[in-house]
XYZ file of C-alpha atoms in Angstrom:
90
model
C 0.000 0.000 0.000
C 2.360 2.690 -1.244
C 4.525 3.443 1.855
C 2.456 1.349 4.295
C 3.388 -2.284 4.915
C 1.272 -4.794 6.835
C 2.365 -8.272 7.766
C 0.766 -11.270 9.424
C 2.838 -14.231 10.584
C 1.949 -17.330 12.480
C 3.656 -20.450 13.727
C 2.770 -23.706 15.426
C 5.328 -25.846 17.236
C 4.918 -29.277 18.782
C 7.043 -30.505 21.702
C 6.964 -34.190 22.674
C 9.144 -35.635 25.444
C 10.209 -39.274 25.704
C 9.933 -41.184 28.951
C 13.137 -41.213 30.999
C 14.752 -44.431 32.155
C 16.198 -43.935 35.651
C 19.364 -45.561 36.983
C 17.342 -48.013 39.089
C 15.648 -49.283 35.916
C 12.281 -47.615 36.519
C 10.633 -45.373 33.932
C 9.633 -41.743 34.546
C 6.608 -40.720 32.484
C 7.185 -37.266 30.961
C 3.948 -37.136 28.987
C 2.710 -34.234 31.103
C 5.364 -32.047 29.423
C 4.044 -32.626 25.855
C 2.606 -29.406 24.428
C 1.622 -27.452 21.344
C 2.599 -23.779 21.105
C 1.113 -21.303 18.652
C 1.924 -17.670 17.894
C 0.172 -15.086 15.732
C 1.920 -11.756 14.987
C 0.612 -8.619 13.226
C 3.017 -5.869 12.153
C 2.433 -2.486 10.554
C 5.182 -0.229 9.219
C 5.326 3.086 7.374
C 8.258 4.302 5.278
C 8.937 7.886 6.384
C 12.003 8.247 4.181
C 13.943 5.714 2.133
C 15.766 3.709 4.764
C 13.745 4.857 7.821
C 10.728 2.668 8.570
C 9.103 2.800 12.021
C 6.812 -0.098 12.978
C 4.381 -1.371 15.607
C 3.794 -5.036 16.256
C 1.353 -7.054 18.372
C 1.493 -10.780 19.058
C -0.575 -13.352 20.895
C 0.671 -16.804 21.863
C -0.681 -19.874 23.611
C 0.795 -23.036 25.100
C -1.568 -25.972 25.432
C -0.365 -29.117 27.175
C -1.767 -32.528 26.300
C -2.646 -33.087 29.960
C -4.434 -30.201 31.630
C -2.843 -30.979 35.023
C 0.746 -32.204 35.406
C 2.052 -34.787 37.898
C 2.617 -32.042 40.514
C -1.031 -30.940 40.255
C -0.276 -27.726 38.353
C -2.079 -26.304 35.329
C 0.713 -25.349 32.956
C -1.221 -23.952 29.969
C -0.608 -20.270 29.265
C -1.464 -17.395 26.957
C 0.467 -14.204 26.376
C 0.320 -10.834 24.650
C 3.284 -8.861 23.355
C 3.531 -5.335 21.951
C 6.628 -3.850 20.318
C 7.503 -0.628 18.558
C 10.704 0.320 16.811
C 12.308 1.292 13.574
C 14.403 -0.212 10.838
C 16.990 1.998 9.190
C 19.863 1.851 6.745
């Protein structure tokens, strides 16, 4: 859009942990650590002069574990919001 630039980015990551075999031969289940993390980011920038481009950016992210409560009885799911402002320049 002429000097205005808009961008939308997203990502999804999957984390899966194997069970641990302890020195006494027993197995420690780590399935409560398995999670999916997603992020969505929106960025707007405006070219003031060639080489000087200020921007604002907002992002939302979420972590969702396969098990809602871990072995310690904690709920580990989370959501977050991030805001950034800055500039790129040459």
